[in-house]
Amino acid sequence: RAIGVFSFSGFLLEHTKDHADGSPTGGPTNPHHATGLYPLIGELADADVVVIGAPIYNFGVPASLKAWADLVARAGTTFTYSETGPVGLLDDRPTYIVSASGGTEIGGDIDYGTSWLRHVLGFIGLHDVTILAANQLAIDPDSGLASARAHIADIGSLGKAA
């Protein structure tokens, strides 16, 4: 199932309308519940494949993506704590992080964005994560784009073989 782009400002307006004080009140016991405060969780739980655009801004992810992670990581809904630590509650599915950078090497020592996002996704139960990188486009755009296109083609050929 494909979903469209979700506006954070639209979500906040809906959230404010539902909860006059602006605070989250309660929450669903089912992660597929997609009303009130939790439409993003419902969309995420219902998706067969997750694709996240995550450019690298100043070594990390954009603030809007951090806000999305804060909204979907909900104790008792997308994760829980056990005696051995946190357990993700979402069913695993193919998840793709599509990332572009100007000078930061994606997956390198100063890329805090994709490693953080991979961790957050695993925390909520999404472990089948593939990173598609258009790497260091300010340094060598032709090579960065060629590498990204080749990786996308490889993924496409895997889907045809299945």
PDB file of C-alpha atoms in Angstrom, residues 132 145-161:
ATOM      1  CA  LEU A 132      20.416   3.860  -0.582  1.00  0.00           C
ATOM      2  CA  LEU A 145      24.583   9.380  -8.359  1.00  0.00           C
ATOM      3  CA  ALA A 146      25.962   6.441 -10.357  1.00  0.00           C
ATOM      4  CA  SER A 147      26.452   4.441  -7.178  1.00  0.00           C
ATOM      5  CA  ALA A 148      22.927   5.237  -5.948  1.00  0.00           C
ATOM      6  CA  ARG A 149      21.403   4.299  -9.317  1.00  0.00           C
ATOM      7  CA  ALA A 150      23.305   1.002  -9.363  1.00  0.00           C
ATOM      8  CA  HIS A 151      22.087   0.146  -5.848  1.00  0.00           C
ATOM      9  CA  ILE A 152      18.493   0.952  -6.816  1.00  0.00           C
ATOM     10  CA  ALA A 153      18.814  -1.235  -9.922  1.00  0.00           C
ATOM     11  CA  ASP A 154      20.130  -4.104  -7.779  1.00  0.00           C
ATOM     12  CA  ILE A 155      17.160  -3.801  -5.436  1.00  0.00           C
ATOM     13  CA  GLY A 156      14.789  -3.697  -8.403  1.00  0.00           C
ATOM     14  CA  SER A 157      16.296  -6.876  -9.871  1.00  0.00           C
ATOM     15  CA  LEU A 158      15.907  -8.638  -6.495  1.00  0.00           C
ATOM     16  CA  GLY A 159      12.210  -7.800  -6.503  1.00  0.00           C
ATOM     17  CA  LYS A 160      11.781  -9.231 -10.011  1.00  0.00           C
ATOM     18  CA  ALA A 161      13.527 -12.464  -9.005  1.00  0.00           C
TER      19      ALA A 161
END
